[in-house]
XYZ file of C-alpha atoms in Angstrom:
713
model
C -38.720 -56.199 41.318
C -38.359 -53.206 38.957
C -39.856 -49.838 39.904
C -42.520 -48.413 37.587
C -42.461 -44.638 37.502
C -44.691 -42.074 35.814
C -42.256 -41.629 32.923
C -42.664 -45.343 32.029
C -46.425 -45.093 31.608
C -47.804 -45.149 28.054
C -49.853 -41.991 28.673
C -47.234 -39.773 30.235
C -48.424 -36.429 31.596
C -47.039 -33.211 30.045
C -43.917 -31.830 31.713
C -45.786 -28.994 33.421
C -48.371 -31.395 34.827
C -45.648 -33.821 35.921
C -43.732 -31.015 37.612
C -46.838 -29.692 39.341
C -47.553 -33.152 40.799
C -43.960 -33.570 42.012
C -43.965 -33.050 45.812
C -41.177 -30.460 45.937
C -41.061 -26.798 46.939
C -42.238 -24.025 44.587
C -38.691 -22.648 44.375
C -37.448 -26.062 43.189
C -40.208 -26.235 40.565
C -39.181 -22.842 39.221
C -35.575 -23.992 38.917
C -36.546 -27.248 37.219
C -38.522 -25.338 34.560
C -35.263 -23.991 33.127
C -34.828 -26.995 30.845
C -38.488 -27.563 30.050
C -37.862 -26.405 26.472
C -35.703 -29.484 25.768
C -38.233 -32.287 25.101
C -35.605 -34.596 23.577
C -33.874 -35.074 26.916
C -36.634 -34.349 29.404
C -37.730 -37.988 29.693
C -34.333 -39.225 30.965
C -34.020 -36.300 33.336
C -37.549 -36.757 34.660
C -36.916 -40.363 35.616
C -33.648 -39.426 37.328
C -35.464 -36.693 39.258
C -38.118 -39.185 40.429
C -35.446 -41.660 41.557
C -33.515 -38.988 43.451
C -36.611 -37.406 44.956
C -37.460 -40.771 46.511
C -34.014 -40.597 48.140
C -34.866 -37.143 49.572
C -32.021 -35.471 47.675
C -31.841 -31.675 47.711
C -32.834 -29.069 45.102
C -29.406 -28.806 43.482
C -29.248 -32.572 43.007
C -32.653 -32.632 41.304
C -31.692 -29.735 39.047
C -28.355 -31.329 38.120
C -30.121 -34.629 37.352
C -32.579 -32.903 35.022
C -29.917 -30.946 33.110
C -27.227 -33.662 33.045
C -28.634 -35.483 29.958
C -28.935 -32.112 28.183
C -25.319 -31.184 28.969
C -24.126 -34.648 28.007
C -25.956 -34.804 24.689
C -24.862 -31.285 23.687
C -21.365 -31.841 25.118
C -21.318 -28.548 26.978
C -18.015 -27.662 28.636
C -17.672 -26.364 32.199
C -17.913 -22.621 31.366
C -20.996 -23.181 29.185
C -22.756 -25.213 31.892
C -21.911 -22.614 34.527
C -23.140 -19.762 32.318
C -26.413 -21.545 31.584
C -27.213 -23.151 34.946
C -24.910 -21.666 37.584
C -21.709 -22.798 39.314
C -23.202 -25.316 41.849
C -25.038 -27.199 39.086
C -21.968 -27.088 36.837
C -19.797 -28.626 39.581
C -22.300 -31.428 40.137
C -22.669 -32.201 36.401
C -18.893 -32.291 35.965
C -18.651 -34.546 39.027
C -21.099 -36.988 37.421
C -19.018 -36.934 34.230
C -15.896 -37.836 36.224
C -17.723 -40.968 37.389
C -17.395 -42.279 33.814
C -13.774 -43.076 34.738
C -15.240 -46.017 36.649
C -15.371 -47.887 33.338
C -11.573 -47.994 33.379
C -11.941 -50.465 36.254
C -12.888 -53.085 33.662
C -9.778 -52.384 31.581
C -6.965 -54.921 31.624
C -4.386 -52.122 31.633
C -5.482 -48.947 33.434
C -1.851 -47.917 33.958
C -1.998 -45.175 31.335
C -1.206 -41.859 33.046
C -4.406 -40.231 31.787
C -6.581 -43.120 32.990
C -4.912 -43.170 36.401
C -5.447 -39.429 36.787
C -9.116 -39.844 35.794
C -9.543 -42.537 38.443
C -7.989 -40.330 41.101
C -10.231 -37.429 40.119
C -13.207 -39.763 40.276
C -12.254 -40.903 43.771
C -11.828 -37.334 45.012
C -15.205 -36.389 43.502
C -16.810 -39.330 45.297
C -15.257 -38.247 48.573
C -16.000 -34.549 48.178
C -19.609 -34.716 46.948
C -21.670 -37.857 47.383
C -24.456 -36.359 45.297
C -22.484 -36.924 42.076
C -22.271 -40.643 42.905
C -25.998 -40.940 43.596
C -26.884 -39.055 40.386
C -24.625 -41.403 38.404
C -26.294 -44.489 39.877
C -29.712 -43.032 39.025
C -28.474 -42.395 35.463
C -27.342 -46.032 35.188
C -30.818 -47.210 36.222
C -32.312 -45.035 33.469
C -29.806 -46.475 30.987
C -30.837 -50.010 31.965
C -34.444 -49.081 31.134
C -33.393 -47.473 27.839
C -31.490 -50.505 26.485
C -34.499 -52.797 26.968
C -35.156 -52.948 23.209
C -31.512 -52.789 22.088
C -29.487 -55.734 20.777
C -28.300 -58.360 23.239
C -24.637 -57.290 23.182
C -25.563 -53.736 24.222
C -27.827 -54.983 27.015
C -25.158 -57.341 28.324
C -22.404 -54.685 28.335
C -24.544 -52.176 30.255
C -25.893 -54.836 32.641
C -22.446 -56.234 33.461
C -21.116 -52.762 34.299
C -24.071 -52.122 36.610
C -23.993 -55.576 38.217
C -20.249 -55.682 38.852
C -19.571 -52.039 39.756
C -22.613 -49.920 40.600
C -24.782 -52.440 42.471
C -21.891 -53.372 44.849
C -21.172 -49.665 45.293
C -24.817 -48.979 46.198
C -24.698 -51.916 48.625
C -21.466 -50.730 50.238
C -22.991 -47.267 50.697
C -26.174 -48.783 52.100
C -28.510 -47.314 49.457
C -30.961 -50.221 49.352
C -33.434 -48.560 46.980
C -30.821 -48.259 44.230
C -29.065 -51.562 44.987
C -32.164 -53.709 44.434
C -33.173 -51.982 41.205
C -29.668 -52.152 39.726
C -29.462 -55.856 40.607
C -32.902 -56.817 39.280
C -32.557 -54.932 35.974
C -29.042 -56.299 35.383
C -30.179 -59.831 36.267
C -33.021 -59.572 33.704
C -30.516 -58.931 30.874
C -27.680 -61.216 32.006
C -29.843 -64.249 32.803
C -33.130 -63.629 30.953
C -34.505 -67.169 31.156
C -33.806 -67.531 34.877
C -35.247 -64.079 35.522
C -38.492 -64.971 33.723
C -38.731 -68.289 35.591
C -38.390 -66.682 39.047
C -40.707 -63.806 38.064
C -43.372 -66.229 36.847
C -43.169 -68.238 40.089
C -43.731 -65.028 42.038
C -46.657 -64.069 39.808
C -48.403 -67.457 39.913
C -48.939 -67.423 43.681
C -49.169 -63.642 44.100
C -52.859 -63.315 44.964
C -52.798 -66.104 47.576
C -49.541 -64.795 49.056
C -50.777 -61.195 49.212
C -54.000 -62.296 50.919
C -52.018 -64.350 53.427
C -49.630 -61.424 54.149
C -52.540 -58.986 54.506
C -54.260 -61.178 57.085
C -50.997 -61.722 58.974
C -50.193 -57.973 58.992
C -53.653 -57.154 60.384
C -53.355 -59.796 63.102
C -49.828 -58.779 64.119
C -50.671 -55.054 64.137
C -53.604 -55.679 66.471
C -51.354 -57.749 68.759
C -48.713 -55.010 68.967
C -51.387 -52.369 69.629
C -52.745 -54.439 72.535
C -49.232 -54.595 74.002
C -48.925 -50.771 73.607
C -45.895 -51.224 71.356
C -45.589 -48.227 69.045
C -44.815 -49.812 65.705
C -46.238 -50.158 62.202
C -46.461 -53.515 60.402
C -46.126 -53.418 56.604
C -45.588 -55.937 53.801
C -42.148 -56.120 52.207
C -41.596 -55.964 48.410
C -39.913 -58.942 46.747
C -36.675 -58.628 44.772
C -36.153 -61.246 42.081
C -32.357 -61.250 42.193
C -32.256 -61.720 45.973
C -34.672 -64.661 45.676
C -32.485 -66.226 42.980
C -29.314 -65.726 45.053
C -30.901 -67.342 48.086
C -32.124 -70.295 46.004
C -28.595 -70.798 44.698
C -26.826 -70.286 48.020
C -29.075 -72.566 50.082
C -29.889 -75.044 47.302
C -33.604 -74.594 47.987
C -36.693 -74.730 45.779
C -38.829 -71.613 45.398
C -41.473 -72.737 47.920
C -38.818 -73.645 50.493
C -37.585 -70.062 50.797
C -38.545 -68.305 54.009
C -38.681 -64.777 52.632
C -41.194 -65.436 49.857
C -43.624 -64.232 52.507
C -42.105 -61.275 54.335
C -43.016 -58.150 56.275
C -41.413 -55.378 58.301
C -42.112 -53.893 61.697
C -41.113 -50.231 61.824
C -40.885 -49.153 65.472
C -40.596 -45.692 66.997
C -37.816 -46.503 69.475
C -35.059 -49.052 69.899
C -36.742 -50.629 72.940
C -39.892 -51.067 70.841
C -37.894 -53.225 68.410
C -36.998 -55.769 71.072
C -40.457 -55.557 72.622
C -41.959 -56.357 69.200
C -39.489 -59.237 68.796
C -40.585 -60.689 72.139
C -44.256 -60.425 71.151
C -43.647 -62.095 67.777
C -41.712 -64.987 69.326
C -44.362 -65.381 72.021
C -47.128 -65.612 69.404
C -45.372 -67.807 66.848
C -42.698 -70.479 66.858
C -39.470 -69.097 65.399
C -36.719 -70.936 63.495
C -33.477 -70.465 65.510
C -31.051 -70.831 62.592
C -32.778 -68.002 60.752
C -32.370 -65.343 63.467
C -29.896 -62.421 63.036
C -29.550 -59.333 65.223
C -27.942 -56.717 62.984
C -28.865 -53.996 65.485
C -26.416 -55.330 68.045
C -23.906 -56.233 65.304
C -24.434 -53.999 62.239
C -23.286 -55.057 58.771
C -20.161 -53.488 57.275
C -22.201 -50.946 55.328
C -23.946 -49.812 58.537
C -27.189 -51.752 57.975
C -29.170 -52.372 61.181
C -32.253 -54.542 61.649
C -33.466 -57.671 63.432
C -34.249 -60.605 61.130
C -36.308 -63.556 62.279
C -38.357 -66.296 60.605
C -41.518 -67.646 62.280
C -44.008 -70.344 61.442
C -47.323 -68.568 60.840
C -50.871 -69.820 60.241
C -51.248 -72.936 58.059
C -47.658 -73.853 58.959
C -46.197 -71.381 56.454
C -42.907 -69.676 57.248
C -42.690 -65.897 57.102
C -39.662 -63.615 57.458
C -39.967 -60.535 59.676
C -37.572 -57.591 59.779
C -37.759 -55.275 62.808
C -36.124 -51.848 62.832
C -36.650 -48.236 63.895
C -37.755 -45.561 61.445
C -34.220 -44.154 61.358
C -32.733 -47.603 60.680
C -35.286 -48.065 57.900
C -34.339 -44.726 56.369
C -30.643 -45.580 56.609
C -31.231 -48.967 54.962
C -33.051 -47.377 52.029
C -31.033 -44.171 51.633
C -27.591 -45.109 53.047
C -25.022 -42.317 52.959
C -27.499 -40.098 51.118
C -29.404 -39.797 54.414
C -26.372 -38.379 56.241
C -25.033 -35.800 53.820
C -27.031 -32.594 54.100
C -26.782 -29.548 51.875
C -27.978 -25.990 52.364
C -30.930 -24.930 50.252
C -29.654 -23.364 47.038
C -25.992 -23.815 47.979
C -23.339 -26.452 47.476
C -21.781 -25.803 50.894
C -21.165 -29.199 52.438
C -22.255 -29.655 56.025
C -20.831 -33.107 56.643
C -18.290 -33.311 59.447
C -14.734 -34.505 58.855
C -15.522 -37.761 60.684
C -18.440 -38.474 58.341
C -16.231 -37.841 55.338
C -13.559 -40.197 56.687
C -16.222 -42.895 57.062
C -17.469 -42.162 53.555
C -13.965 -42.597 52.129
C -13.517 -45.868 54.008
C -16.746 -47.185 52.457
C -15.411 -46.301 49.002
C -12.160 -48.143 49.740
C -14.026 -51.189 51.075
C -16.065 -51.277 47.869
C -12.872 -51.140 45.784
C -11.292 -53.951 47.830
C -14.481 -55.998 47.536
C -14.340 -55.641 43.752
C -10.670 -56.598 43.521
C -11.121 -59.637 45.772
C -14.202 -60.854 43.897
C -12.204 -61.093 40.688
C -14.640 -58.842 38.819
C -12.060 -56.077 38.449
C -8.368 -56.125 37.747
C -5.803 -55.714 40.497
C -4.206 -52.796 38.659
C -6.876 -50.450 40.061
C -5.588 -51.145 43.566
C -1.924 -50.710 42.608
C -2.305 -47.723 40.299
C -4.793 -45.638 42.260
C -4.715 -46.778 45.873
C -1.400 -48.425 46.633
C 0.600 -45.475 45.294
C -1.598 -42.783 46.889
C -3.041 -41.994 50.283
C -6.051 -39.754 50.890
C -5.952 -37.954 54.231
C -7.978 -35.167 55.820
C -7.200 -31.783 57.341
C -8.932 -30.960 60.647
C -11.574 -29.110 58.575
C -12.272 -32.222 56.483
C -10.509 -31.180 53.246
C -9.018 -34.101 51.303
C -5.251 -34.106 50.644
C -3.900 -36.526 48.008
C -0.310 -37.666 48.766
C 1.979 -40.448 47.491
C 2.064 -43.746 49.372
C 4.733 -43.556 52.079
C 4.116 -39.873 52.822
C 4.744 -38.710 56.404
C 3.278 -35.933 58.570
C 6.152 -33.692 57.404
C 5.150 -34.295 53.771
C 1.612 -33.303 54.742
C 2.865 -30.145 56.488
C 4.980 -29.066 53.497
C 2.048 -29.785 51.172
C -0.082 -27.316 53.146
C 2.621 -24.585 53.127
C 6.414 -24.411 53.226
C 6.355 -22.305 56.420
C 4.094 -24.876 58.109
C 6.687 -27.525 57.267
C 9.651 -25.441 58.427
C 7.991 -24.695 61.790
C 6.581 -28.192 62.336
C 7.402 -29.654 65.757
C 5.046 -32.629 65.818
C 1.819 -34.136 64.441
C -1.370 -35.792 65.588
C -3.142 -38.550 63.667
C -6.809 -38.918 64.617
C -6.005 -37.044 67.843
C -2.964 -39.159 68.766
C 0.660 -37.910 68.756
C 2.815 -39.779 66.212
C 6.520 -39.565 65.231
C 7.644 -37.757 62.071
C 8.444 -41.120 60.471
C 4.811 -42.314 60.731
C 3.489 -43.475 57.328
C 0.145 -41.823 56.604
C -2.786 -44.143 55.935
C -5.830 -43.409 53.803
C -8.558 -41.936 55.977
C -6.180 -40.430 58.575
C -7.081 -37.023 59.966
C -3.826 -35.055 60.334
C -3.151 -32.094 62.660
C 0.240 -30.340 62.476
C 1.870 -28.874 65.620
C 4.064 -25.821 64.995
C 6.329 -23.385 66.868
C 7.426 -19.883 65.800
C 11.089 -20.597 66.625
C 11.296 -24.074 65.085
C 13.570 -24.735 62.078
C 14.055 -27.779 59.796
C 16.610 -30.480 60.548
C 19.195 -31.595 57.992
C 18.286 -35.178 58.820
C 14.947 -34.570 57.096
C 16.754 -34.679 53.716
C 18.266 -38.103 54.445
C 16.028 -40.622 52.599
C 17.210 -43.497 54.760
C 15.849 -41.901 57.932
C 12.296 -41.704 56.602
C 11.354 -38.204 57.725
C 10.096 -36.999 54.336
C 9.057 -39.058 51.333
C 7.900 -36.624 48.652
C 10.260 -34.808 46.291
C 8.312 -31.623 46.948
C 9.004 -31.667 50.698
C 12.639 -32.661 50.246
C 13.184 -29.879 47.677
C 11.671 -27.318 50.071
C 13.958 -28.426 52.914
C 16.921 -28.416 50.527
C 16.087 -24.875 49.409
C 15.993 -23.755 53.052
C 19.474 -25.058 53.878
C 20.938 -23.868 50.605
C 20.374 -20.343 51.830
C 22.383 -20.996 54.995
C 26.112 -20.241 55.431
C 28.399 -22.354 53.239
C 30.738 -23.214 56.128
C 27.857 -24.676 58.077
C 26.789 -26.652 55.028
C 30.321 -27.972 54.573
C 30.603 -29.040 58.187
C 27.149 -30.613 58.216
C 27.756 -32.449 54.926
C 31.149 -33.745 56.063
C 29.637 -35.048 59.302
C 26.768 -36.691 57.460
C 29.027 -38.388 54.887
C 31.563 -39.545 57.495
C 28.784 -41.127 59.566
C 27.513 -43.130 56.588
C 31.007 -44.154 55.388
C 31.896 -45.497 58.834
C 29.035 -47.975 58.471
C 30.687 -49.515 55.392
C 34.335 -49.190 56.579
C 35.405 -46.640 53.952
C 37.701 -43.710 54.894
C 36.405 -40.163 54.456
C 39.490 -39.221 52.394
C 38.225 -41.513 49.640
C 35.675 -38.808 48.810
C 38.486 -37.126 46.792
C 38.039 -39.900 44.208
C 34.622 -38.503 43.259
C 35.501 -34.846 42.623
C 35.402 -35.249 38.828
C 32.164 -37.244 39.015
C 30.369 -34.430 40.834
C 32.206 -31.625 38.983
C 33.670 -30.009 42.134
C 37.219 -28.809 42.816
C 37.713 -29.808 46.464
C 36.308 -32.250 48.979
C 34.900 -29.277 50.918
C 32.823 -28.347 47.854
C 31.460 -31.903 47.844
C 30.682 -31.741 51.563
C 28.881 -28.409 51.056
C 26.836 -29.877 48.212
C 25.836 -32.736 50.509
C 25.060 -30.278 53.300
C 22.736 -28.220 51.069
C 21.148 -31.320 49.578
C 22.410 -30.744 46.019
C 24.100 -34.146 46.224
C 22.459 -37.055 48.000
C 24.688 -38.594 50.632
C 23.719 -42.173 49.773
C 24.592 -41.587 46.104
C 28.122 -40.646 47.207
C 28.325 -43.645 49.549
C 27.164 -46.066 46.840
C 29.643 -44.620 44.339
C 32.495 -45.116 46.837
C 31.351 -48.672 47.620
C 31.617 -49.535 43.931
C 35.148 -48.113 43.814
C 36.504 -49.534 47.075
C 34.458 -52.665 47.870
C 35.041 -55.985 46.047
C 32.253 -57.077 43.674
C 29.988 -59.823 45.002
C 30.577 -63.436 44.016
C 27.753 -64.075 41.546
C 27.833 -67.790 42.281
C 26.778 -66.992 45.838
C 23.885 -64.773 44.863
C 20.408 -66.270 45.364
C 18.784 -67.417 42.169
C 15.292 -66.214 41.287
C 12.822 -68.831 40.258
C 9.800 -67.694 38.312
C 6.602 -69.126 39.715
C 4.720 -71.387 37.382
C 1.537 -69.984 35.976
C -1.504 -71.444 37.648
C -3.328 -73.928 35.514
C -7.003 -74.487 35.669
C -8.443 -77.987 35.552
C -11.990 -76.724 35.800
C -14.395 -78.218 33.281
C -15.756 -72.488 28.538
C -18.399 -70.720 30.697
C -18.908 -67.021 30.071
C -20.086 -65.369 33.298
C -23.444 -63.584 32.897
C -23.738 -63.251 29.121
C -27.367 -64.250 28.657
C -27.662 -66.348 25.477
C -24.468 -65.164 23.768
C -22.290 -67.736 22.048
C -18.627 -68.262 23.010
C -15.945 -68.879 20.373
C -12.178 -69.407 20.637
C -10.115 -66.595 19.092
C -8.026 -67.681 16.107
C -5.334 -65.071 16.779
C -4.013 -66.794 19.929
C -5.759 -70.221 19.837
C -6.328 -70.765 23.597
C -6.553 -74.327 24.897
C -8.026 -75.665 28.145
C -5.839 -74.683 31.061
C -4.665 -71.380 29.583
C -5.535 -68.186 31.454
C -8.309 -66.701 29.327
C -10.289 -63.467 28.919
C -13.578 -62.886 27.057
C -14.392 -59.997 24.705
C -17.986 -59.174 23.755
C -18.026 -58.723 19.967
C -20.735 -57.095 17.886
C -22.849 -59.827 16.353
C -20.534 -62.785 17.044
C -21.000 -63.373 20.761
C -18.029 -63.682 23.132
C -14.564 -64.171 21.648
C -12.249 -66.028 24.073
C -8.550 -65.046 24.050
C -5.434 -66.085 25.925
C -4.601 -63.621 28.699
C -1.948 -61.283 27.243
C -3.028 -61.748 23.613
C -1.740 -58.632 21.724
C -4.875 -58.410 19.588
C -7.081 -58.523 22.709
C -5.021 -55.775 24.348
C -5.514 -53.552 21.275
C -9.266 -54.191 21.328
C -9.552 -53.396 25.054
C -7.725 -50.093 24.637
C -10.703 -48.848 22.603
C -13.490 -50.752 24.387
C -12.461 -51.756 27.954
C -16.121 -52.193 28.901
C -16.425 -55.203 26.557
C -14.141 -57.392 28.670
C -15.918 -60.276 30.402
C -14.797 -62.951 32.814
C -14.758 -66.479 31.354
C -13.728 -69.850 32.763
C -13.119 -73.223 31.172
C -16.113 -75.537 31.247
C -15.606 -77.904 28.349
C -15.880 -81.638 29.013
C -12.874 -83.922 28.729
C -13.828 -84.970 25.198
C -13.262 -81.472 23.815
C -10.127 -80.965 21.676
C -8.373 -77.712 20.803
C -6.344 -76.908 17.685
C -3.174 -74.833 17.934
C -0.050 -74.184 15.863
C 3.606 -74.620 16.876
C 6.473 -72.859 15.054
C 9.501 -75.154 15.344
C 12.866 -73.630 14.416
C 15.386 -76.424 13.693
C 18.495 -77.510 11.856
C 17.544 -78.672 8.352
C 18.506 -82.352 8.622
C 17.077 -85.517 7.150
C 14.607 -87.313 9.375
C 13.792 -84.438 11.754
C 10.182 -84.247 10.576
C 9.859 -88.021 11.022
C 11.161 -87.701 14.594
C 8.574 -85.029 15.334
C 5.641 -87.041 14.001
C 6.870 -90.033 16.003
C 6.649 -87.973 19.213
C 3.133 -86.871 18.235
C 2.149 -90.478 17.726
C 3.683 -91.551 21.063
C 1.712 -88.812 22.854
C -1.450 -89.756 20.909
C -1.813 -86.238 19.558
C -3.528 -85.684 16.187
C -1.536 -83.879 13.485
C -3.876 -81.571 11.545
C -1.270 -80.179 9.131
C 2.407 -79.506 8.582
C 4.333 -76.932 6.559
C 8.113 -76.692 6.248
C 10.242 -73.811 4.895
C 13.999 -74.371 4.475
C 16.656 -71.674 4.652
C 19.605 -72.888 2.538
C 21.848 -69.987 3.597
C 22.086 -70.970 7.276
C 20.947 -74.585 7.024
C 17.847 -74.131 9.180
C 14.166 -74.851 8.674
C 10.893 -73.437 10.031
C 8.348 -76.225 10.551
C 4.748 -75.281 11.337
C 2.860 -78.074 13.118
C -0.927 -77.775 13.461
C -1.992 -80.145 16.245
C -5.074 -81.008 18.270
C -4.702 -81.277 22.065
C -7.136 -81.729 24.957
C -5.599 -79.104 27.269
C -2.597 -76.885 28.041
C -0.940 -79.528 30.208
C -0.692 -82.026 27.332
C 0.528 -79.259 25.019
C 3.281 -78.281 27.461
C 4.416 -81.897 27.721
C 4.518 -82.182 23.921
C 6.633 -79.037 23.610
C 9.129 -80.453 26.122
C 9.381 -83.729 24.129
C 9.871 -81.842 20.855
C 12.605 -79.654 22.364
C 14.561 -82.807 23.233
C 14.713 -83.868 19.564
C 18.199 -83.486 18.093
C 18.420 -80.341 15.948
C 15.408 -78.490 17.422
C 16.509 -74.926 18.231
C 13.350 -73.181 19.419
C 9.577 -73.682 19.638
C 6.978 -70.925 19.735
C 3.264 -71.332 20.149
C 0.919 -69.072 18.192
């Protein structure tokens, strides 16, 4: 089901009339009039405002939504936006722009430093101000409406981004209103024929179904009123994508689905929910396998409701959802219902605990994407696995490297906080200095006026500090101390480590030239101040005084074989686009493959790692699409082998004999001889059914006398 708003109507009201009818405060209307002189972008902004108003977003959000298209089209920078609309609006608009980094999630190689930094900034924006995320999702819905009459490639690219990234994000955040619309609009473009079929089935029986639901609602409402249960019974809108998913998951026909006929009971109190459930089950026979109590056990995104299916009049099944008004609001608005903002101010009122929960939802969404295979694993490794996002007691977000400790956190806040740190609490619990911070942790630092750093903090093997910043600050502290103390401390530290590897302390004299010092005491002092790392000295002495390892005894590394797919090419969610095999890399069945949406030529299928594909995706990462092999066994693939060999008589005959033995068709052959070194380059164009057969052929050809090397195009 796709929402129809006033801006979609053929006879749209003038902006002033539209604004007057919008149920917002007079002060908001005055602020929204500021861009009323920009008719070229008003339409997009108006629809975004209507979407966000339904989510009960605040004045600043509505203003930012209305001006965002204007700022985007005219490419205004931060100072220009702030000068024209004010700082709070400028911050929100820039936050929405940062969300564009989400497209990098579809890139095969988001390891570029600039892309990684954009992704981190996007994450921090999402954590700091949820409004930017909600505005971006509203903008994507508007974009889905706008591309309705565009070419198929454009529709597919936009729909895939929304279906694989934004709809799951809306679901994870519990914003049901946006989730359903993103899913239905994307489904209409990705699977147009299926969408029309399900929509027509809904339309054909609509009048009978609506009459049936109306009668049932009236009857059930009267029953609840008699029982003095304070609740309202309403019909539930149908969502085409959810119907399709259920048909696929349960292998059911349209008429066999329980939730074709559905309604909700919105109760005032929690006890009214269970009272209504008892009344429903007393009146109608329920289907046990279709009962779920998400109030007692909420879903991961916080969704709460009771679901049950009963057999109503005429033996027809009907699904009933029972929830309180607050649960209903949470289900429709999600996190947007919990983040409150002061009128006319961007001051955030959410508690630190709420922001921790918000961050965890973002991380769960990211993990869900990585596990589903829709996004590449590099996002996890580049943005999450090498960073942790923790909170101060006031709820401010601190971005630290993976492996950071409470001491790293303390030194990040201020060097004096680090120097005077005596302990730390994580989520209210005392932890040791070596504790590895986890994303979402709330960190409190315990300090004392008389506390001083320990030299052990600079020792990387002890795990007290992880970041170079913290270690440099500790090093700077001790460098200012008396040289004799540094010498003594460094000597003690080095001797302790050398005893572990049975090397005498006097051997340190062998490294004076290496570290450009005159005496061993100078080396000890350098270790004591942290100018020289103790383990670097130890490792250098091990190389000088320990025998080299016997290489024959070292474990050998075996590269794992690449996984081969025997699955019967299907492009996932590309509507009616054609799929063709790329000539640059000539993939065959069983190769790991990636699709690229071309302009006018459908989906081009490449081998994973194809250099030409990587160049294309650098410019257009959003055009990547997941594809899997789905050809039948009769399909054959052509590919070319470059065989480097000794130029001898009969070698070409031996090769063609192997092809004949393997029953592989030879499409063409070309040979170039090099008289200077007595070698030849033979190009064999062959036809094979899959990668497994091709691999076997290459092995057989390598065994031919005189073959030096074989490369596949």
